[in-house]
Amino acid sequence: MAERVDVLVVGAGAMGASSAWWLAKQGRSIALLEQFERGHVNGSSHGQTRIFRVAYRDPIYTALAAQSIPLWRELEHDAETMLLEQSGQLDHGFTAAIDEIEAGLLGAGYSFDRLDPDAAHERWPALNFDNAVLFSPDGGRVFADRTVDAAITSAQAHGAQLHFNTAVRAIEPRGDGVAVVTDDKTWHAGSVVVSAGAWVEGLVGRQSAWRNYFSLPTLAVTEQQPVHFAIKPDMEFPSYIHHVFDDSPGAALRFGAYGLESPGEGVKLGLETHRPVKSLVDRTLAIDQVDLDASIEYAHRWLPGADTSKVSAVRCLFTTTPDAHFILDRIGPIVVCSPCSGHGFKFTPAIGKITAELAMGGEQRRPEWRISA
Ligand SMILES: Cc1cc2nc3c(=O)[nH]c(=O)nc-3n(C[C@H](O)[C@H](O)[C@H](O)COP(=O)(O)OP(=O)(O)OC[C@H]3O[C@@H](n4cnc5c(N)ncnc54)[C@H](O)[C@@H]3O)c2cc1C
């Protein structure tokens, strides 16, 4: 016998967890299906921290960050835990990038400090600067593992069914809804949220039954290897983004770097080096020495507050659209929730709400996030 719920959610990373939270909170009967165990490290949402910022070059994301703040507080309230800390965030490096961020903050009415490199180093001796610097007091950090756990726990408290170690093998059209097939059961639902991260293409992309109904943008799945260094005594790091590239017309993109303090773990550093992932099935989580050496070299030049003799690294998946926008849209009974491109976590509860509204029959009004039918 197939079991019927209002909405199925595939994938319990940050986005599936928060979609499940919001749907269950609205009284929908839902089941959250995740192929791995709770708290696994194979996707994009694991690790202690992520940067939170309102400072964006694209005002769409400044507005989305602003929308997310009261929802972060709501999730914190539901789960009785602190998730978002607005302790400030720095952007520095290439002047044109910092100018655009400044214009975005001015347009949205946010305050900021613009500093020269010497004044910035005096204020944050843990970092070196060579160019434009902007501090946004509304940025900060969110606690990633804790967020996923809080959303799952709160979804369950609102009545969601949770099924870990349950891989979805197929999603098929069925009547006015969908059939979702796992190894031991077929589920029926009015709609399904596909928040499957790097696996989205396999479920509803070109290889699936849905290729005749809609086409996803081309998705690149890559890996990054963020590291944590111990922090030298009396040093502190704000959340930081280093725009180490010249993006004037015709210039080649070199790379960017970002990081923040993770309590008890040290200072994080992520270099925007994207390694292609050939297979999601055979992927190992082995540490890449070339990437590790590049991180240490970067820290010697730019992070004087980091103790590079004490370092740990993890691997993390990125799913990227050609224009770096998200995919958040509904076609028929399928809602695709893929806030890819390496910057989605800060919006987690807002994306959960948007996705849940789409699953409950709402319409997507942002053209940037649409799927073409
Ligand atoms: C190194 C790194 C640093 C980042 N830093 C930041 C940052 O500082 N700030 C920020 O805002 N964002 C950041 N991001 C981006 C952010 O972490 C991601 O946007 C977000 O975690 C994506 O979550 P997700 O739920 O879409 O994907 P995932 O976390 O990958 O979740 C997808 C889930 O679906 C499950 N799944 C897939 N297929 C199936 C199936 N067939 N059946 C059942 N389950 C399935 C997977 O197992 C997985 O658990 C960073 C990302 C990375 C990788």
Short mmCIF file of C-alpha atoms and ligand atoms in Angstrom, two decimals:
data_model
loop_
_atom_site.label_atom_id
_atom_site.label_comp_id
_atom_site.label_asym_id
_atom_site.label_seq_id
_atom_site.Cartn_x
_atom_site.Cartn_y
_atom_site.Cartn_z
CA MET A 1 0.00 0.00 0.00
CA ALA A 2 1.33 3.42 -0.91
CA GLU A 3 1.28 6.01 1.85
CA ARG A 4 -0.11 9.45 1.07
CA VAL A 5 1.04 12.79 2.51
CA ASP A 6 0.42 16.37 1.43
CA VAL A 7 4.06 17.07 0.53
CA LEU A 8 7.21 14.96 0.31
CA VAL A 9 10.58 16.60 0.84
CA VAL A 10 13.62 14.91 -0.70
CA GLY A 11 16.92 15.72 1.01
CA ALA A 12 17.57 16.77 4.60
CA GLY A 13 20.35 19.28 4.04
CA ALA A 14 19.75 22.86 5.16
CA MET A 15 17.13 23.55 2.49
CA GLY A 16 15.09 20.36 2.79
CA ALA A 17 15.18 20.61 6.58
CA SER A 18 13.92 24.19 6.59
CA SER A 19 11.28 23.48 3.92
CA ALA A 20 10.05 20.58 6.08
CA TRP A 21 10.03 22.86 9.13
CA TRP A 22 7.92 25.52 7.43
CA LEU A 23 5.52 23.05 5.79
CA ALA A 24 4.94 21.13 9.02
CA LYS A 25 4.48 24.41 10.90
CA GLN A 26 1.66 25.29 8.47
CA GLY A 27 -0.08 22.04 9.38
CA ARG A 28 0.75 20.07 6.21
CA SER A 29 1.31 16.32 6.51
CA ILE A 30 4.82 15.76 5.25
CA ALA A 31 7.60 13.19 5.08
CA LEU A 32 11.28 14.14 4.83
CA LEU A 33 13.34 11.50 2.99
CA GLU A 34 17.16 11.56 3.24
CA GLN A 35 19.51 9.07 1.60
CA PHE A 36 22.21 9.30 4.30
CA GLU A 37 22.18 9.32 8.10
CA ARG A 38 21.24 12.41 10.13
CA GLY A 39 24.21 14.83 10.36
CA HIS A 40 26.15 13.25 7.45
CA VAL A 41 29.06 15.08 5.77
CA ASN A 42 28.54 14.11 2.12
CA GLY A 43 26.62 17.16 0.89
CA SER A 44 26.89 20.95 1.18
CA SER A 45 25.41 21.80 4.59
CA HIS A 46 27.82 20.24 7.12
CA GLY A 47 30.34 22.08 9.27
CA GLN A 48 30.01 24.37 12.23
CA THR A 49 29.59 27.80 10.59
CA ARG A 50 28.71 29.80 7.48
CA ILE A 51 29.04 33.51 6.73
CA PHE A 52 25.90 35.61 7.11
CA ARG A 53 25.86 38.90 5.20
CA VAL A 54 23.54 41.53 3.84
CA ALA A 55 26.48 43.01 1.86
CA TYR A 56 25.90 41.81 -1.69
CA ARG A 57 26.65 43.16 -5.12
CA ASP A 58 23.20 42.01 -6.24
CA PRO A 59 20.32 43.70 -4.34
CA ILE A 60 18.08 40.61 -4.70
CA TYR A 61 20.25 38.84 -2.15
CA THR A 62 20.50 41.83 0.20
CA ALA A 63 16.69 41.82 0.29
CA LEU A 64 16.55 38.04 0.82
CA ALA A 65 19.06 38.27 3.68
CA ALA A 66 16.89 40.97 5.28
CA GLN A 67 13.78 38.76 4.91
CA SER A 68 15.62 35.87 6.48
CA ILE A 69 16.53 37.64 9.74
CA PRO A 70 13.08 37.44 11.44
CA LEU A 71 12.78 33.86 10.17
CA TRP A 72 16.13 32.97 11.74
CA ARG A 73 14.73 34.35 14.99
CA GLU A 74 11.57 32.27 14.53
CA LEU A 75 13.57 29.07 13.98
CA GLU A 76 15.72 29.94 17.00
CA HIS A 77 12.55 30.38 19.03
CA ASP A 78 11.04 27.10 17.83
CA ALA A 79 14.24 25.14 18.46
CA GLU A 80 15.29 27.08 21.56
CA THR A 81 18.82 27.58 20.31
CA MET A 82 20.95 30.45 18.96
CA LEU A 83 21.63 30.18 15.21
CA LEU A 84 22.44 33.65 13.82
CA GLU A 85 25.01 35.97 15.32
CA GLN A 86 25.23 39.45 13.75
CA SER A 87 28.77 40.17 14.86
CA GLY A 88 29.85 42.00 11.68
CA GLN A 89 31.45 41.04 8.36
CA LEU A 90 34.25 42.41 6.19
CA ASP A 91 34.62 42.63 2.42
CA HIS A 92 38.03 43.61 1.12
CA GLY A 93 40.14 43.58 -2.00
CA PHE A 94 39.33 44.62 -5.53
CA THR A 95 37.96 48.19 -5.44
CA ALA A 96 35.23 47.83 -8.08
CA ALA A 97 33.71 44.91 -6.13
CA ILE A 98 33.76 46.85 -2.85
CA ASP A 99 32.27 49.92 -4.56
CA GLU A 100 29.36 47.84 -5.84
CA ILE A 101 28.75 46.36 -2.39
CA GLU A 102 28.83 49.86 -0.89
CA ALA A 103 26.27 51.05 -3.47
CA GLY A 104 24.04 48.07 -2.63
CA LEU A 105 24.18 48.77 1.11
CA LEU A 106 23.51 52.47 0.57
CA GLY A 107 20.54 51.64 -1.68
CA ALA A 108 19.05 49.34 0.95
CA GLY A 109 19.70 51.76 3.81
CA TYR A 110 22.30 49.72 5.71
CA SER A 111 25.16 51.32 7.61
CA PHE A 112 28.80 50.36 6.96
CA ASP A 113 32.37 51.58 7.53
CA ARG A 114 34.73 52.10 4.61
CA LEU A 115 38.38 51.92 5.74
CA ASP A 116 41.84 52.15 4.23
CA PRO A 117 44.14 49.10 4.57
CA ASP A 118 46.22 50.47 7.47
CA ALA A 119 43.19 51.49 9.55
CA ALA A 120 41.58 48.11 8.85
CA HIS A 121 44.72 46.20 9.94
CA GLU A 122 44.89 48.28 13.10
CA ARG A 123 41.26 47.32 13.88
CA TRP A 124 41.64 43.64 12.85
CA PRO A 125 45.34 42.73 13.23
CA ALA A 126 44.51 39.09 12.43
CA LEU A 127 44.09 40.02 8.74
CA ASN A 128 46.21 41.84 6.16
CA PHE A 129 44.68 44.23 3.65
CA ASP A 130 46.07 45.85 0.51
CA ASN A 131 43.13 47.63 -1.05
CA ALA A 132 39.52 48.65 -0.41
CA VAL A 133 37.89 47.53 2.88
CA LEU A 134 34.23 47.66 3.93
CA PHE A 135 32.78 46.54 7.28
CA SER A 136 29.09 45.69 7.54
CA PRO A 137 27.88 45.43 11.16
CA ASP A 138 24.73 43.54 10.08
CA GLY A 139 26.73 40.55 8.81
CA GLY A 140 28.18 37.81 10.96
CA ARG A 141 27.76 34.06 11.05
CA VAL A 142 25.22 31.28 11.26
CA PHE A 143 25.77 27.92 12.91
CA ALA A 144 25.33 25.34 10.15
CA ASP A 145 25.12 21.86 11.72
CA ARG A 146 23.02 23.33 14.51
CA THR A 147 20.64 24.93 11.98
CA VAL A 148 20.03 21.69 10.10
CA ASP A 149 19.44 19.88 13.36
CA ALA A 150 17.15 22.64 14.68
CA ALA A 151 15.01 22.63 11.52
CA ILE A 152 14.70 18.82 11.50
CA THR A 153 13.83 18.70 15.21
CA SER A 154 11.29 21.52 14.83
CA ALA A 155 9.74 19.89 11.74
CA GLN A 156 9.30 16.69 13.71
CA ALA A 157 7.81 18.59 16.64
CA HIS A 158 5.23 19.98 14.19
CA GLY A 159 4.36 16.45 13.02
CA ALA A 160 6.77 15.74 10.11
CA GLN A 161 7.77 12.13 9.49
CA LEU A 162 11.56 11.71 9.21
CA HIS A 163 13.14 8.90 7.19
CA PHE A 164 16.94 8.76 7.10
CA ASN A 165 18.97 6.21 5.12
CA THR A 166 16.11 6.32 2.63
CA ALA A 167 17.18 7.08 -0.93
CA VAL A 168 14.56 8.26 -3.40
CA ARG A 169 15.03 6.19 -6.57
CA ALA A 170 12.43 7.87 -8.80
CA ILE A 171 9.84 10.63 -8.85
CA GLU A 172 7.00 9.94 -11.27
CA PRO A 173 3.90 11.88 -12.33
CA ARG A 174 0.78 10.28 -10.79
CA GLY A 175 -2.73 11.66 -11.28
CA ASP A 176 -2.74 15.22 -10.00
CA GLY A 177 0.39 14.66 -7.94
CA VAL A 178 3.50 12.48 -7.74
CA ALA A 179 4.63 8.99 -6.80
CA VAL A 180 7.98 8.91 -5.03
CA VAL A 181 9.71 5.54 -5.04
CA THR A 182 12.18 4.35 -2.40
CA ASP A 183 13.62 0.82 -1.99
CA ASP A 184 10.84 -0.36 0.31
CA LYS A 185 7.89 1.91 -0.39
CA THR A 186 6.06 4.14 -2.83
CA TRP A 187 4.75 7.43 -1.51
CA HIS A 188 2.01 9.54 -3.05
CA ALA A 189 1.78 13.28 -2.53
CA GLY A 190 0.20 16.36 -4.03
CA SER A 191 3.69 17.86 -4.52
CA VAL A 192 7.32 17.05 -3.86
CA VAL A 193 10.10 19.41 -2.86
CA VAL A 194 13.34 18.28 -4.48
CA SER A 195 16.02 19.78 -2.25
CA ALA A 196 18.64 17.23 -3.26
CA GLY A 197 21.68 19.52 -3.58
CA ALA A 198 24.24 18.08 -6.00
CA TRP A 199 21.93 15.14 -6.75
CA VAL A 200 19.09 17.27 -8.16
CA GLU A 201 20.04 16.68 -11.80
CA GLY A 202 19.75 12.88 -11.39
CA LEU A 203 16.27 13.12 -9.88
CA VAL A 204 14.55 15.74 -12.03
CA GLY A 205 17.12 16.65 -14.69
CA ARG A 206 17.95 15.46 -18.16
CA GLN A 207 18.18 11.77 -17.24
CA SER A 208 14.75 11.71 -15.59
CA ALA A 209 11.11 11.36 -16.64
CA TRP A 210 10.77 15.12 -16.13
CA ARG A 211 12.99 16.09 -19.09
CA ASN A 212 9.84 16.26 -21.24
CA TYR A 213 8.18 18.75 -18.85
CA PHE A 214 10.96 21.22 -17.95
CA SER A 215 14.71 21.74 -18.17
CA LEU A 216 16.97 22.77 -15.34
CA PRO A 217 19.83 25.15 -16.09
CA THR A 218 23.16 23.40 -16.66
CA LEU A 219 24.53 22.54 -13.23
CA ALA A 220 28.23 22.21 -12.41
CA VAL A 221 29.00 20.06 -9.38
CA THR A 222 32.39 20.84 -7.87
CA GLU A 223 34.19 20.41 -4.57
CA GLN A 224 35.96 22.79 -2.26
CA GLN A 225 38.23 22.08 0.65
CA PRO A 226 37.78 24.62 3.44
CA VAL A 227 40.35 24.46 6.24
CA HIS A 228 40.46 25.59 9.85
CA PHE A 229 43.65 27.02 11.35
CA ALA A 230 44.22 27.50 15.06
CA ILE A 231 44.03 31.17 16.09
CA LYS A 232 47.10 32.83 17.60
CA PRO A 233 46.68 34.20 21.15
CA ASP A 234 44.78 37.52 21.46
CA MET A 235 43.68 37.44 17.81
CA GLU A 236 40.08 37.65 16.59
CA PHE A 237 38.57 37.21 13.14
CA PRO A 238 35.35 38.75 11.88
CA SER A 239 33.61 36.98 8.98
CA TYR A 240 35.59 38.04 5.90
CA ILE A 241 35.40 37.85 2.12
CA HIS A 242 38.47 38.68 0.06
CA HIS A 243 37.74 39.75 -3.51
CA VAL A 244 41.08 38.76 -4.98
CA PHE A 245 40.11 39.15 -8.57
CA ASP A 246 39.96 41.79 -11.20
CA ASP A 247 36.51 41.64 -12.74
CA SER A 248 36.83 44.66 -14.97
CA PRO A 249 35.65 43.88 -18.52
CA GLY A 250 37.95 41.35 -20.15
CA ALA A 251 39.86 40.44 -16.99
CA ALA A 252 40.15 36.77 -16.06
CA LEU A 253 38.62 35.72 -12.75
CA ARG A 254 41.45 34.56 -10.52
CA PHE A 255 39.98 33.60 -7.16
CA GLY A 256 38.29 34.76 -4.03
CA ALA A 257 38.74 33.69 -0.42
CA TYR A 258 36.46 33.75 2.59
CA GLY A 259 36.38 32.67 6.19
CA LEU A 260 35.26 33.23 9.73
CA GLU A 261 35.79 32.03 13.27
CA SER A 262 34.24 28.70 14.24
CA PRO A 263 34.24 28.51 18.04
CA GLY A 264 36.58 25.77 19.29
CA GLU A 265 37.78 24.96 15.75
CA GLY A 266 39.73 28.08 14.79
CA VAL A 267 39.51 30.35 11.78
CA LYS A 268 38.03 28.95 8.60
CA LEU A 269 39.52 29.66 5.18
CA GLY A 270 37.86 28.70 1.93
CA LEU A 271 39.63 29.33 -1.37
CA GLU A 272 37.39 29.54 -4.40
CA THR A 273 39.17 26.73 -6.19
CA HIS A 274 36.51 24.47 -7.67
CA ARG A 275 37.52 20.87 -8.37
CA PRO A 276 35.12 19.08 -10.74
CA VAL A 277 33.31 16.06 -9.24
CA LYS A 278 33.31 13.22 -11.77
CA SER A 279 31.01 10.89 -9.85
CA LEU A 280 28.84 11.40 -6.78
CA VAL A 281 28.83 7.63 -6.21
CA ASP A 282 32.59 6.97 -6.11
CA ARG A 283 33.56 10.26 -4.49
CA THR A 284 36.02 10.01 -1.57
CA LEU A 285 36.42 12.66 1.09
CA ALA A 286 40.24 12.40 0.93
CA ILE A 287 42.14 15.61 1.62
CA ASP A 288 43.89 17.16 -1.39
CA GLN A 289 47.47 18.20 -0.57
CA VAL A 290 47.69 20.77 -3.39
CA ASP A 291 44.61 22.59 -2.07
CA LEU A 292 45.90 22.33 1.50
CA ASP A 293 49.26 23.86 0.51
CA ALA A 294 47.45 26.67 -1.34
CA SER A 295 45.44 27.46 1.82
CA ILE A 296 48.59 27.56 3.96
CA GLU A 297 50.31 29.81 1.43
CA TYR A 298 47.29 32.14 1.38
CA ALA A 299 47.21 32.29 5.19
CA HIS A 300 50.93 33.18 5.36
CA ARG A 301 50.24 36.20 3.15
CA TRP A 302 46.79 37.32 4.36
CA LEU A 303 45.95 35.86 7.79
CA PRO A 304 48.69 36.81 10.27
CA GLY A 305 46.37 35.80 13.13
CA ALA A 306 46.22 32.17 11.92
CA ASP A 307 48.56 29.50 13.30
CA THR A 308 49.19 27.45 10.15
CA SER A 309 50.99 24.70 12.08
CA LYS A 310 47.59 23.53 13.34
CA VAL A 311 45.25 22.84 10.44
CA SER A 312 42.31 20.58 9.64
CA ALA A 313 40.36 20.29 6.36
CA VAL A 314 37.02 18.98 5.04
CA ARG A 315 35.50 18.51 1.58
CA CYS A 316 32.20 20.11 0.62
CA LEU A 317 30.04 19.98 -2.54
CA PHE A 318 29.09 23.02 -4.59
CA THR A 319 26.30 22.98 -7.16
CA THR A 320 26.52 25.97 -9.47
CA THR A 321 24.22 27.46 -12.10
CA PRO A 322 25.80 29.41 -14.99
CA ASP A 323 24.60 32.78 -13.62
CA ALA A 324 25.10 31.95 -9.89
CA HIS A 325 21.37 32.44 -9.19
CA PHE A 326 19.27 29.91 -7.31
CA ILE A 327 16.67 27.51 -8.71
CA LEU A 328 13.48 27.93 -6.65
CA ASP A 329 10.43 27.17 -8.70
CA ARG A 330 7.44 24.90 -9.15
CA ILE A 331 6.32 23.17 -12.31
CA GLY A 332 3.25 20.98 -11.86
CA PRO A 333 3.76 18.92 -8.71
CA ILE A 334 7.56 19.40 -8.65
CA VAL A 335 9.22 22.12 -6.59
CA VAL A 336 12.95 22.39 -7.21
CA CYS A 337 14.80 24.00 -4.31
CA SER A 338 18.44 24.42 -5.21
CA PRO A 339 20.04 27.49 -3.65
CA CYS A 340 23.29 26.58 -5.24
CA SER A 341 26.39 28.51 -6.06
CA GLY A 342 27.97 28.49 -2.66
CA HIS A 343 26.05 31.23 -0.92
CA GLY A 344 22.69 29.79 0.12
CA PHE A 345 23.07 28.94 3.78
CA LYS A 346 22.50 32.44 5.16
CA PHE A 347 18.99 32.39 3.67
CA THR A 348 18.04 28.94 4.99
CA PRO A 349 14.77 29.78 6.80
CA ALA A 350 13.66 32.23 4.09
CA ILE A 351 14.28 29.64 1.39
CA GLY A 352 12.38 27.05 3.43
CA LYS A 353 9.42 29.42 3.58
CA ILE A 354 9.54 30.28 -0.14
CA THR A 355 9.78 26.60 -1.06
CA ALA A 356 6.98 25.62 1.28
CA GLU A 357 4.74 28.31 -0.22
CA LEU A 358 5.48 27.01 -3.71
CA ALA A 359 4.66 23.47 -2.58
CA MET A 360 1.37 24.71 -1.13
CA GLY A 361 0.36 26.27 -4.47
CA GLY A 362 2.09 29.66 -4.44
CA GLU A 363 3.71 31.19 -7.51
CA GLN A 364 7.30 32.14 -8.11
CA ARG A 365 7.56 35.82 -8.96
CA ARG A 366 11.37 36.15 -9.22
CA PRO A 367 12.41 35.51 -12.84
CA GLU A 368 16.01 34.85 -11.77
CA TRP A 369 14.99 31.72 -9.88
CA ARG A 370 12.62 30.24 -12.48
CA ILE A 371 12.89 26.94 -14.31
CA SER A 372 11.98 26.98 -17.99
CA ALA A 373 9.06 24.72 -18.86
C1 LIG B 1 32.60 24.95 1.43
C2 LIG B 1 31.29 25.69 1.42
C3 LIG B 1 31.21 26.91 2.05
C4 LIG B 1 30.01 27.62 2.03
N1 LIG B 1 29.97 28.81 2.69
C5 LIG B 1 28.81 29.49 2.73
C6 LIG B 1 28.73 30.68 3.50
O1 LIG B 1 29.71 31.10 4.13
N2 LIG B 1 27.53 31.32 3.53
C7 LIG B 1 26.44 30.87 2.87
O2 LIG B 1 25.39 31.51 2.92
N3 LIG B 1 26.48 29.71 2.15
C8 LIG B 1 27.64 29.02 2.08
N4 LIG B 1 27.69 27.85 1.38
C9 LIG B 1 26.51 27.36 0.64
C10 LIG B 1 25.56 26.55 1.51
O3 LIG B 1 26.24 25.76 2.43
C11 LIG B 1 24.67 25.74 0.56
O4 LIG B 1 23.95 26.66 -0.29
C12 LIG B 1 23.66 24.89 1.30
O5 LIG B 1 24.26 24.13 2.32
C13 LIG B 1 22.95 23.98 0.30
O6 LIG B 1 22.07 23.14 1.02
P1 LIG B 1 21.16 22.07 0.28
O7 LIG B 1 20.19 21.59 1.29
O8 LIG B 1 20.66 22.65 -0.99
O9 LIG B 1 22.17 20.90 -0.17
P2 LIG B 1 22.76 19.67 0.68
O10 LIG B 1 23.22 20.10 2.01
O11 LIG B 1 23.76 18.98 -0.19
O12 LIG B 1 21.50 18.74 0.90
C14 LIG B 1 20.98 17.91 -0.10
C15 LIG B 1 20.54 16.63 0.59
O13 LIG B 1 19.76 15.83 -0.31
C16 LIG B 1 20.07 14.49 -0.05
N5 LIG B 1 19.69 13.70 -1.22
C17 LIG B 1 20.15 13.83 -2.47
N6 LIG B 1 19.59 12.93 -3.30
C18 LIG B 1 18.73 12.21 -2.55
C19 LIG B 1 17.86 11.13 -2.84
N7 LIG B 1 17.78 10.60 -4.07
N8 LIG B 1 17.12 10.61 -1.83
C20 LIG B 1 17.19 11.14 -0.58
N9 LIG B 1 18.03 12.15 -0.25
C21 LIG B 1 18.78 12.70 -1.22
C22 LIG B 1 21.57 14.52 0.18
O14 LIG B 1 22.04 13.36 0.79
C23 LIG B 1 21.71 15.77 1.02
O15 LIG B 1 21.60 15.49 2.40
C24 LIG B 1 28.88 27.09 1.37
C25 LIG B 1 28.96 25.85 0.75
C26 LIG B 1 30.14 25.15 0.77
C27 LIG B 1 30.18 23.81 0.09
#
